[in-house]
Short mmCIF file of C-alpha atoms and ligand atoms in Angstrom, two decimals:
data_model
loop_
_atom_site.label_atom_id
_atom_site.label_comp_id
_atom_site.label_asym_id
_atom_site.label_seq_id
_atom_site.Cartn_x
_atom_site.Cartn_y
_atom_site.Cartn_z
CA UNK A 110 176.77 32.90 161.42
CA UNK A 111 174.55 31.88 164.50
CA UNK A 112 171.41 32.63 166.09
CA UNK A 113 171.27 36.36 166.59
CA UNK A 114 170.22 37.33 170.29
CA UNK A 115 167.10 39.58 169.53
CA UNK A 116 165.46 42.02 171.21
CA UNK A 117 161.89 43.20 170.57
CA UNK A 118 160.59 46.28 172.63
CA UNK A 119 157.00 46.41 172.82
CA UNK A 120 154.42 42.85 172.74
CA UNK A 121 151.61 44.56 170.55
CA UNK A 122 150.67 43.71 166.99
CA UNK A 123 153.71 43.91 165.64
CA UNK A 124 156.14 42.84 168.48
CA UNK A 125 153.51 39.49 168.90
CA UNK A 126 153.87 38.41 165.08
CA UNK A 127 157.58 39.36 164.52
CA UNK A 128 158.37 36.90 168.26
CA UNK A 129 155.66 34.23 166.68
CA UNK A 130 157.43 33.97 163.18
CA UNK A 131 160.80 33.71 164.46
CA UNK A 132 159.73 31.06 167.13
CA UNK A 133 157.81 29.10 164.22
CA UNK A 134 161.53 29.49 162.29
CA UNK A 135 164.15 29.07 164.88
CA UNK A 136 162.34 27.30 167.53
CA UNK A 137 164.43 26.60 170.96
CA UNK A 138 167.44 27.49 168.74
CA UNK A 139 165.82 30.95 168.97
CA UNK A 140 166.99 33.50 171.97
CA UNK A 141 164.55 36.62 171.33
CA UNK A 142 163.45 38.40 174.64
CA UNK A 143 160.31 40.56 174.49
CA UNK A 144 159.89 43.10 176.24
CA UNK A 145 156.56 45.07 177.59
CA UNK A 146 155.38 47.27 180.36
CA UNK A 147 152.03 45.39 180.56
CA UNK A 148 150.62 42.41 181.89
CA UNK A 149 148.36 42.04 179.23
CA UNK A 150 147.90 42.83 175.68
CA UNK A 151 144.00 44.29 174.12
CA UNK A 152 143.06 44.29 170.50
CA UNK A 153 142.30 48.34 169.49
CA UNK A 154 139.04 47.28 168.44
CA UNK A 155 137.73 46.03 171.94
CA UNK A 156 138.08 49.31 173.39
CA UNK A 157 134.56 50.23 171.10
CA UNK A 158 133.31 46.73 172.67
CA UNK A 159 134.20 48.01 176.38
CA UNK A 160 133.06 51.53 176.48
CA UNK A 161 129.68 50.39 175.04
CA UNK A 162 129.45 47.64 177.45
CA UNK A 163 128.85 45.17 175.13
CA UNK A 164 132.10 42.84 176.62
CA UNK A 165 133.49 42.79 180.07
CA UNK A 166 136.88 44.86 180.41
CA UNK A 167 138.31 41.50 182.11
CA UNK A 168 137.14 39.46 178.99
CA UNK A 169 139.40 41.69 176.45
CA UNK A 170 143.01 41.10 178.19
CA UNK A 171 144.88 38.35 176.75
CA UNK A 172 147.70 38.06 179.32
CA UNK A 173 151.63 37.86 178.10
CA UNK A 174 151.89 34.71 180.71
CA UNK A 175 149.99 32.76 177.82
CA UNK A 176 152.68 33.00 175.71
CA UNK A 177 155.19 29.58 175.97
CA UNK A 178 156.58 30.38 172.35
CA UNK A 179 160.46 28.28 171.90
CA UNK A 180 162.85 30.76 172.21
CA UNK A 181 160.55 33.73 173.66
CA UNK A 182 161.75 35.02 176.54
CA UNK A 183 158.61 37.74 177.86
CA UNK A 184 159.68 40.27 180.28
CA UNK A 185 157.50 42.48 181.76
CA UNK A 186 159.58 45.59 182.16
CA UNK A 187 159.10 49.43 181.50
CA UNK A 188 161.94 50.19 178.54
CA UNK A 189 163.80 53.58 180.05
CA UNK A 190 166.67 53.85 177.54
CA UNK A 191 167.27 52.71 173.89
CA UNK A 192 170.61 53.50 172.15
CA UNK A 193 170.08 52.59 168.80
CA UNK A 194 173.62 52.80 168.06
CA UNK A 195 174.89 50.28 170.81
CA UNK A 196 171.34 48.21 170.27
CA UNK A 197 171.84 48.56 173.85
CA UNK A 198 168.07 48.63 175.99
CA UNK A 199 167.72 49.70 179.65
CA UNK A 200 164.55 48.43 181.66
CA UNK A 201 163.34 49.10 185.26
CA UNK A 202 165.20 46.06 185.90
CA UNK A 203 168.30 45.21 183.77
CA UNK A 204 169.53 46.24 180.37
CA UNK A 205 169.77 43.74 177.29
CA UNK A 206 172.26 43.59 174.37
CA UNK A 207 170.79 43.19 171.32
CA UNK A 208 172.48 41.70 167.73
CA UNK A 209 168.78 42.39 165.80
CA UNK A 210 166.78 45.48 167.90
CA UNK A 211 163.09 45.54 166.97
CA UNK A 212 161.51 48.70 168.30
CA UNK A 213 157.57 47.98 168.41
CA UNK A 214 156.58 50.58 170.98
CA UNK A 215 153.27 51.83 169.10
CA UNK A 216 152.19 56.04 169.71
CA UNK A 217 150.79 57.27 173.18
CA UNK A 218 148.42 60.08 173.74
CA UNK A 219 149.26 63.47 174.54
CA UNK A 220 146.16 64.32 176.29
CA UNK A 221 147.90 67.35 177.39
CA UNK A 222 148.25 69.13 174.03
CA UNK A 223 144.53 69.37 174.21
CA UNK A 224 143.69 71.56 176.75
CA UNK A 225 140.45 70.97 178.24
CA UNK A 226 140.27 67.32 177.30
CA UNK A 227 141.06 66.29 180.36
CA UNK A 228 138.90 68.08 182.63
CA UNK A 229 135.82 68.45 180.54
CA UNK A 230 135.96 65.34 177.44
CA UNK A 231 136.68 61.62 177.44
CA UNK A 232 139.13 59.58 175.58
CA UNK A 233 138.32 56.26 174.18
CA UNK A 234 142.20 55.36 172.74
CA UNK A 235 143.01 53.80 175.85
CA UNK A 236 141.54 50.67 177.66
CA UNK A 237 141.84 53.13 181.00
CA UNK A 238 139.61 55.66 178.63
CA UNK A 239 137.05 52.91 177.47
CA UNK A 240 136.65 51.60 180.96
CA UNK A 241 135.79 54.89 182.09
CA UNK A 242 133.11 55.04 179.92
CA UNK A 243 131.28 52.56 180.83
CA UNK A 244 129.91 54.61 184.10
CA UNK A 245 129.96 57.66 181.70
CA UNK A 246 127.48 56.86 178.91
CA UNK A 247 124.81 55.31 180.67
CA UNK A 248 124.37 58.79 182.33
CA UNK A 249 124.14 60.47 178.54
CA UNK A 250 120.50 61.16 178.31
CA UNK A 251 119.82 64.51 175.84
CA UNK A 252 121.91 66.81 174.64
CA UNK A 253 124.87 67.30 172.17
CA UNK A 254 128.07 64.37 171.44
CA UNK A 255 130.83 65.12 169.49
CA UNK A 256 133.65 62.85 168.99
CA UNK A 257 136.25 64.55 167.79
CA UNK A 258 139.74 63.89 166.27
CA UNK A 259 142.73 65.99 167.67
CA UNK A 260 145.29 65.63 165.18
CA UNK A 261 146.26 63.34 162.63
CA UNK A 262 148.58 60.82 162.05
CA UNK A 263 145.84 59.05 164.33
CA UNK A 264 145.49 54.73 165.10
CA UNK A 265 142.94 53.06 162.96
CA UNK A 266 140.93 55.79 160.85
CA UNK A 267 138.00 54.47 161.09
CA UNK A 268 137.19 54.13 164.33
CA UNK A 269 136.18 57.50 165.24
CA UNK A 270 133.81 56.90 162.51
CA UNK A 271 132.57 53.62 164.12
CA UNK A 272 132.54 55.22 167.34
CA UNK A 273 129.55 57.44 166.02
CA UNK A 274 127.68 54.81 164.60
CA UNK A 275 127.47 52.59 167.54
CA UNK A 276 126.99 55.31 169.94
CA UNK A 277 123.91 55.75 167.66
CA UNK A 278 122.96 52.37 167.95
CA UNK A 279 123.60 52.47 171.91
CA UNK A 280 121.55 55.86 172.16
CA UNK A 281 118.64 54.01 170.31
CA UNK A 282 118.50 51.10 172.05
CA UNK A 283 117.87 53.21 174.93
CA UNK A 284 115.20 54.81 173.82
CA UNK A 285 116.84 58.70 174.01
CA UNK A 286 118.18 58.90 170.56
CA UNK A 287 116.10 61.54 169.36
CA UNK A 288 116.63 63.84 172.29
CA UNK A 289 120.33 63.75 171.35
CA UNK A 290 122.50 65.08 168.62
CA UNK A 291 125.47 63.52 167.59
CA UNK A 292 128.52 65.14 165.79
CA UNK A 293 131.74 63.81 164.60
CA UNK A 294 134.78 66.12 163.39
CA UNK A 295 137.11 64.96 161.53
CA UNK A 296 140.72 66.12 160.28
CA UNK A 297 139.98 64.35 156.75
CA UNK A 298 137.58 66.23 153.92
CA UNK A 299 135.88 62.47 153.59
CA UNK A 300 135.77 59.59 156.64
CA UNK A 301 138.29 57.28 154.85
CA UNK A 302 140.48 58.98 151.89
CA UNK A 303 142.24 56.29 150.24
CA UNK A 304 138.78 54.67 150.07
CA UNK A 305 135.73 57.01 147.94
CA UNK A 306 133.53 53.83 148.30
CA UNK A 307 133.80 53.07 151.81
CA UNK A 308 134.13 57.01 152.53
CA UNK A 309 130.54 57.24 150.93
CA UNK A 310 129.12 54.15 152.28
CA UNK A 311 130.32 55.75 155.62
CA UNK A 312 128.38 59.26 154.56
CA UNK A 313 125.54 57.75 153.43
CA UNK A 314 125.16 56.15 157.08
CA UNK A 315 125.31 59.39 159.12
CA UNK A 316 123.49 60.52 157.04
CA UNK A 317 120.58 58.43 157.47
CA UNK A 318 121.47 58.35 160.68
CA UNK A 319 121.06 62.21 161.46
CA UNK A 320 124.54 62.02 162.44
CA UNK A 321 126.26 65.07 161.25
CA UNK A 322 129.91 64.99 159.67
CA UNK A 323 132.46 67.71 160.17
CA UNK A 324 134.93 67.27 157.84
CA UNK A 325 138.68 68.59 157.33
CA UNK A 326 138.54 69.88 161.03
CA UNK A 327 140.99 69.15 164.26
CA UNK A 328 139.94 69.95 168.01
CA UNK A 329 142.22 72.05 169.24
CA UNK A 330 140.62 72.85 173.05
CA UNK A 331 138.02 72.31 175.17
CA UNK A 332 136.61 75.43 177.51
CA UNK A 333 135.14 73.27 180.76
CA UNK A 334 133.48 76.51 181.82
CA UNK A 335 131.44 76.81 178.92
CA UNK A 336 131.22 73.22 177.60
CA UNK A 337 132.13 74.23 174.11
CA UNK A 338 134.65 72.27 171.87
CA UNK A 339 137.00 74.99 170.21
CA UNK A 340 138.08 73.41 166.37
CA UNK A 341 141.27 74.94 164.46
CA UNK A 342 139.33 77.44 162.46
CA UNK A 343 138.42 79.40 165.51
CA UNK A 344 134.87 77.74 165.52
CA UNK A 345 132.92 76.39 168.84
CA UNK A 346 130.42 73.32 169.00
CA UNK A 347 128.69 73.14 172.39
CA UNK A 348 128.84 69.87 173.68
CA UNK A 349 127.58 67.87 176.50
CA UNK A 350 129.43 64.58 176.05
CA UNK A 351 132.84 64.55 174.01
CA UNK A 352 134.59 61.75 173.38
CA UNK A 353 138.35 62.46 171.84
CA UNK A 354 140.44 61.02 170.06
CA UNK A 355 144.32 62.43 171.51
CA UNK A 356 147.06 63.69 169.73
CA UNK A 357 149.48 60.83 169.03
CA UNK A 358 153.20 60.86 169.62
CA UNK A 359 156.07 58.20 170.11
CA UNK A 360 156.55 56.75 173.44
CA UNK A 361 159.17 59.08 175.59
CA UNK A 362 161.51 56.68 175.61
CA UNK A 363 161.82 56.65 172.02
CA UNK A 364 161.95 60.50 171.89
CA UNK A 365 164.54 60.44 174.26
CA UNK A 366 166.35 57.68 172.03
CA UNK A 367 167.32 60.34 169.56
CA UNK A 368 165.89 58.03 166.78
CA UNK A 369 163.21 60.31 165.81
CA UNK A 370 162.76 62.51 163.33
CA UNK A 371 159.18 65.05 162.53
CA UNK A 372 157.96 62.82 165.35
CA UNK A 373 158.45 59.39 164.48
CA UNK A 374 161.57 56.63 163.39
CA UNK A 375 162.05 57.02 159.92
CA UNK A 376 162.66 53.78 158.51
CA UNK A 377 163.41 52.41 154.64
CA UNK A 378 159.32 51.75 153.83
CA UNK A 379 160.79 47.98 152.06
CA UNK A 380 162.27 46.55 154.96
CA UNK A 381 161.72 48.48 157.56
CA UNK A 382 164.91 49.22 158.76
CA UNK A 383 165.95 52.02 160.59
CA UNK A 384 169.69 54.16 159.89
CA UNK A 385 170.80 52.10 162.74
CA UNK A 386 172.56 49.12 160.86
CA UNK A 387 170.81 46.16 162.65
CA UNK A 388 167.45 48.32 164.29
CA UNK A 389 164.26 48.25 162.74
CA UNK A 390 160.73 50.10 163.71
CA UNK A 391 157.69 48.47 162.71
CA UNK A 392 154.17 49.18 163.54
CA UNK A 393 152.48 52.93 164.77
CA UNK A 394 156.19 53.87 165.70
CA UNK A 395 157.54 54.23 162.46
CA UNK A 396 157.48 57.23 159.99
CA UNK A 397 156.10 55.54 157.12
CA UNK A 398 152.99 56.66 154.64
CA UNK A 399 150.85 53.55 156.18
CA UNK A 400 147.82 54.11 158.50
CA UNK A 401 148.41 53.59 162.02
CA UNK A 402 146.37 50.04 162.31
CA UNK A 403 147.38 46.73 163.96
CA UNK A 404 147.21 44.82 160.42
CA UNK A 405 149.57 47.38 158.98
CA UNK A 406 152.07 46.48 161.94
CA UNK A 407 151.39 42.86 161.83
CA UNK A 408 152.54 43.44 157.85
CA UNK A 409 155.80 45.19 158.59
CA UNK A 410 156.53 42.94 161.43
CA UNK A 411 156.36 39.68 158.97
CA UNK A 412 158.22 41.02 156.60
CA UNK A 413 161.36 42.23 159.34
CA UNK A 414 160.65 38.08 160.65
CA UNK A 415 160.96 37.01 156.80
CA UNK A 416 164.10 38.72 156.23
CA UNK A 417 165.75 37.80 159.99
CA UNK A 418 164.85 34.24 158.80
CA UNK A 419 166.65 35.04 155.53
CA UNK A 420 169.80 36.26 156.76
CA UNK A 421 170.57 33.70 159.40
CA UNK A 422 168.71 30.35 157.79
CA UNK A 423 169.32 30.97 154.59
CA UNK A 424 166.68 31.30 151.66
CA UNK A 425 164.99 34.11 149.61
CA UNK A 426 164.71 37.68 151.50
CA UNK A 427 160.96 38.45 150.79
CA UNK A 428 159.44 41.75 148.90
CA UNK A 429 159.20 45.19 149.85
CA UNK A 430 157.03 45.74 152.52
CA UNK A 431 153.66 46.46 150.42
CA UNK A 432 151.67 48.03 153.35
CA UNK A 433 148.75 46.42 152.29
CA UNK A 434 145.95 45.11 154.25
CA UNK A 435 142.34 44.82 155.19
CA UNK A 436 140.17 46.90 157.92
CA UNK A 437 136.80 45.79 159.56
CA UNK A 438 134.41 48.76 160.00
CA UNK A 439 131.86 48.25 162.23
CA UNK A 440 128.40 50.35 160.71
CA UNK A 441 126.25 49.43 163.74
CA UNK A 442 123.71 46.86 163.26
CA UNK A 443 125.73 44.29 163.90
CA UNK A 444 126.90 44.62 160.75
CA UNK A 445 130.77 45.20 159.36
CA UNK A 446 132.02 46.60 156.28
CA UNK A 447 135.43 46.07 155.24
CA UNK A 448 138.37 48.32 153.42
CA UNK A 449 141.26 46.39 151.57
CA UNK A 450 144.05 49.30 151.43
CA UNK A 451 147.24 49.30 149.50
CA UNK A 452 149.20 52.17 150.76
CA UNK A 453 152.63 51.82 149.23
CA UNK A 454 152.86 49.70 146.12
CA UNK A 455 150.82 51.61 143.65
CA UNK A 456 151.93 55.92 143.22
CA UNK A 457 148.88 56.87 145.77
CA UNK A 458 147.03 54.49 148.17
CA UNK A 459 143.92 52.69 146.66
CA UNK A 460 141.16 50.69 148.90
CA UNK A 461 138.53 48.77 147.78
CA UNK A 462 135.57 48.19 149.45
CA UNK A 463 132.99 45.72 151.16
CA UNK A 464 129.62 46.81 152.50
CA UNK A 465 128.41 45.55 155.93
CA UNK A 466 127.12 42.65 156.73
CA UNK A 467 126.83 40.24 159.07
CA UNK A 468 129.27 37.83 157.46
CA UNK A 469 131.77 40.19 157.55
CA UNK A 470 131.01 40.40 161.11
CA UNK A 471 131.72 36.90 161.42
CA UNK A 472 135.11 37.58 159.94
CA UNK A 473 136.21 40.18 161.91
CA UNK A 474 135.54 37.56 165.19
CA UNK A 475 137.59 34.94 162.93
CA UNK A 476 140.36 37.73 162.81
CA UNK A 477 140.39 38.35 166.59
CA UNK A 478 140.10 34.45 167.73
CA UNK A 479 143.00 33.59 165.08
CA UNK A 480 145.44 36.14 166.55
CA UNK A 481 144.21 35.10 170.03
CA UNK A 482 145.27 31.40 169.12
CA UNK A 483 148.41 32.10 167.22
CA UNK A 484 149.64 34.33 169.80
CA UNK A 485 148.47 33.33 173.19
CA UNK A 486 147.27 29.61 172.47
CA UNK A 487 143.44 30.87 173.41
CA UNK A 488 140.89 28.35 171.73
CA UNK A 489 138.10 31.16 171.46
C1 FAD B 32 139.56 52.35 169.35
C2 FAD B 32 140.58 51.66 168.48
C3 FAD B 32 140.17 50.76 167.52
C4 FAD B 32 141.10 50.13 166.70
N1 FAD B 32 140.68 49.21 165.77
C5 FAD B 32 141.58 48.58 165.00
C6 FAD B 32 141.16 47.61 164.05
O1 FAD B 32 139.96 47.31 163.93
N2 FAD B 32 142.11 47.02 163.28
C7 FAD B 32 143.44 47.32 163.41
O2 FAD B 32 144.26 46.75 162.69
N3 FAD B 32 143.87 48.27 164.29
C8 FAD B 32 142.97 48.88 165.08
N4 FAD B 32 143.40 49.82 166.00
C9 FAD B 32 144.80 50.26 165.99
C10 FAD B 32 145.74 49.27 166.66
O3 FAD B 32 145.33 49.00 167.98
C11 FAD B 32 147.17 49.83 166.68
O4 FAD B 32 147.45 50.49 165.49
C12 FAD B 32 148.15 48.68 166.87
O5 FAD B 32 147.99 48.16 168.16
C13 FAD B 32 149.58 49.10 166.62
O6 FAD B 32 150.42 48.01 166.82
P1 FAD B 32 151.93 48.24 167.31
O7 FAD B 32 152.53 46.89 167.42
O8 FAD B 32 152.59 49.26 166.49
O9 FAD B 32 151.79 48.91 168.76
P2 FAD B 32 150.92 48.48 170.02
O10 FAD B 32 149.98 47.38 169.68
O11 FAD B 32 150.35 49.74 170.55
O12 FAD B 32 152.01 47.90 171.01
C14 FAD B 32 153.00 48.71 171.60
C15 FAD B 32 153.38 48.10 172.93
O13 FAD B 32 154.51 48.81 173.45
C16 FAD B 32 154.38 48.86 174.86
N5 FAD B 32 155.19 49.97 175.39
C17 FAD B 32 155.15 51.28 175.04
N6 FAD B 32 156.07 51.97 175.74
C18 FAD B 32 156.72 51.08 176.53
C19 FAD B 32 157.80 51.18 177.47
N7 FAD B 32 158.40 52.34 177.75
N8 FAD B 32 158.21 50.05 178.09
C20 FAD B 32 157.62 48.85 177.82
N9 FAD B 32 156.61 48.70 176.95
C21 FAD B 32 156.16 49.80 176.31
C22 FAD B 32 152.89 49.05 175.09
O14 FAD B 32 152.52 48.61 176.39
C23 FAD B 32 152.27 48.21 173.97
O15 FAD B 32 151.90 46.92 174.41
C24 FAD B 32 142.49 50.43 166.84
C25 FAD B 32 142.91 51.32 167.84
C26 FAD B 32 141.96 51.93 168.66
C27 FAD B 32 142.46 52.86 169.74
#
């Protein structure tokens, strides 16, 4: 058989690694378009960097125009129809047929289902959100934060986590830390379950941080008139500054695609394919007991690429999907912990776990510039 024509629908984690592996495979024998709404694609974890002002919103964008992969086609199109069963797409623009469909769409917020959130709280999920910010928190002088978590599935557990512990460090450095309280709420009885070391390292830190931990707890509203965050046991925390976390939910289009099901694609958790013979889901999209992280996507989105290159070159299809990887936790201080989770090969998930330090922070930069290069050709 030939080259298939593919088609991958969204250029984040998962849709940049599956397009990189293939070109590294197939090179100009490859004919995969990628498709994404944006201009530009952001690393999750430089949305904590922007809203605290420590980088430049302009200095976070890698742009898609970097990528001159063989065989990538990027198009910068809004997706406005998927039929899974025709692996048929519709843009703004055109519509693609598709041999291999990769749908790599991630979640988007649903700021709505939080009433309140958007009149009277902050998000910081969204580069829009984190950018805000950045004229928001310098005006935080005294009074009461909560960051809050709406529901959960939710991206990258820890961040909320990390969110509190820099905002610490940014109240500090100001000088108004002690004329403010900060509170985090969390839909999880500890900060990160599969992980009791790195869940008490992470206690142990608000802790001596005066940072107090709500735990097993989702925001439900947020009453503007009386500044008071309203959690699903009926309870109110006043608040002066809240920053939320949103509910999550698939793209519309993908809702509309009828590939759904309790709210995301189910796909087989070994291989990632969906019950459309020839469409897989990889990354936050997909209905599968992983967290919602980059690496996690990245993961899945090697594994589709290893088996693609399996079925058309030739050679060994590779192992189940394992859903393991490694998270950088940022504990203030310039200092970064780090959890190694295994989700799915073992019967619940296990993480192991590193404490902070600044070597780890070094890592975590090696992680970022690595992807930056592999993906875009950026040298730092
Ligand atoms: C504050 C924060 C910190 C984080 N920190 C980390 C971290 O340290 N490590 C980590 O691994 N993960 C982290 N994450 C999570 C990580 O960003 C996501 O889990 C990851 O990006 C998911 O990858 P994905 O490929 O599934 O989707 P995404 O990277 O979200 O990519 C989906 C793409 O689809 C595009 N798209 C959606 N709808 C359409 C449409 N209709 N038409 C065209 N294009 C469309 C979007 O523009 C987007 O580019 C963090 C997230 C946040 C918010």
């Amino acid at each position: 058989m030939g080259n298939p024509r593919v088609v991958v629908l969204g250029a984040g984690f998962g849709g940049l690694e599956l397009s990189t592996m293939l070109s590294e495979a197939f090179g100009e024998r490859l004919d995969l378009t990628l498709i994404d709404r944006n201009d530009s694609f952001v690393f999750g974890f430089s949305k904590l960097d922007v809203m605290f002002g420590r980088t430049p919103p302009e200095a976070v964008r890698l742009p898609y125009s970097r990528i001159v992969r063989p065989g990538v086609h990027f198009r910068q199109e809004k997706i406005t129809a998927i039929d899974p069963h025709r692996r048929q797409v519709t843009t703004d623009r055109t519509s693609y047929d598709a041999d291999v469909l990769v749908v790599a769409l991630g979640a988007d917020y649903d700021l709505a289902a939080t009433p309140g959130l958007s009149e009277a709280g902050h998000e910081f999920y969204s580069v829009r959100g984190a950018v805000a910010l950045r004229t928001v928190l310098p005006q935080f002088k005294k009074g009461r934060a909560i960051i809050g978590v709406a529901s959960a599935p939710f991206k990258c557990p820890p961040a909320p986590s990390e969110a509190a512990l820099l905002l610490h460090d940014y109240l500090t450095t100001r000088g108004v830390r002690k004329d403010c309280e900060i509170s985090l709420v969390l839909p999880f009885q500890v900060p990160i379950p599969p992980s009791p070391a790195t869940s008490r390292a992470l206690l142990a830190a608000f802790a001596e941080r005066g940072i107090t931990f709500v735990p097993g707890r989702e925001v439900r509203s947020l009453d503007p008139a009386r500044h008071v965050v309203i959690l699903d046991d009926g309870r109110e925390m006043p608040f002066d500054l809240f920053l939320g976390v949103p509910v999550h939910r698939v793209p519309d289009v993908v809702a509309e695609s009828g590939m759904t099901e309790d709210g995301w694609i189910p796909v087989d958790p070994g291989t990632l394919a969906t019950k459309f013979p020839g469409v897989y889901a990889v990354g936050d999209v997909a209905g599968i007991e992983v967290a919602k992280a980059g690496v996690f996507a990245e993961g899945a989105a090697r594994v589709v690429a290893q088996s693609l290159i399996a079925e058309f070159k030739g050679g060994e299809k590779p192992p189940p999907y394992a859903g393991a990887a490694s998270c950088y936790v940022e504990f203030g201080g310039a200092r970064v912990g780090r959890v190694d989770v295994d989700f799915l090969s073992g019967p619940s998930p296990k993480g192991t776990f590193q404490g902070p330090s600044e070597a780890l922070a070094r890592e975590k930069a090696e992680f970022g510039s690595s992807r930056r290069a592999r993906w875009f050709g950026l040298s730092s």
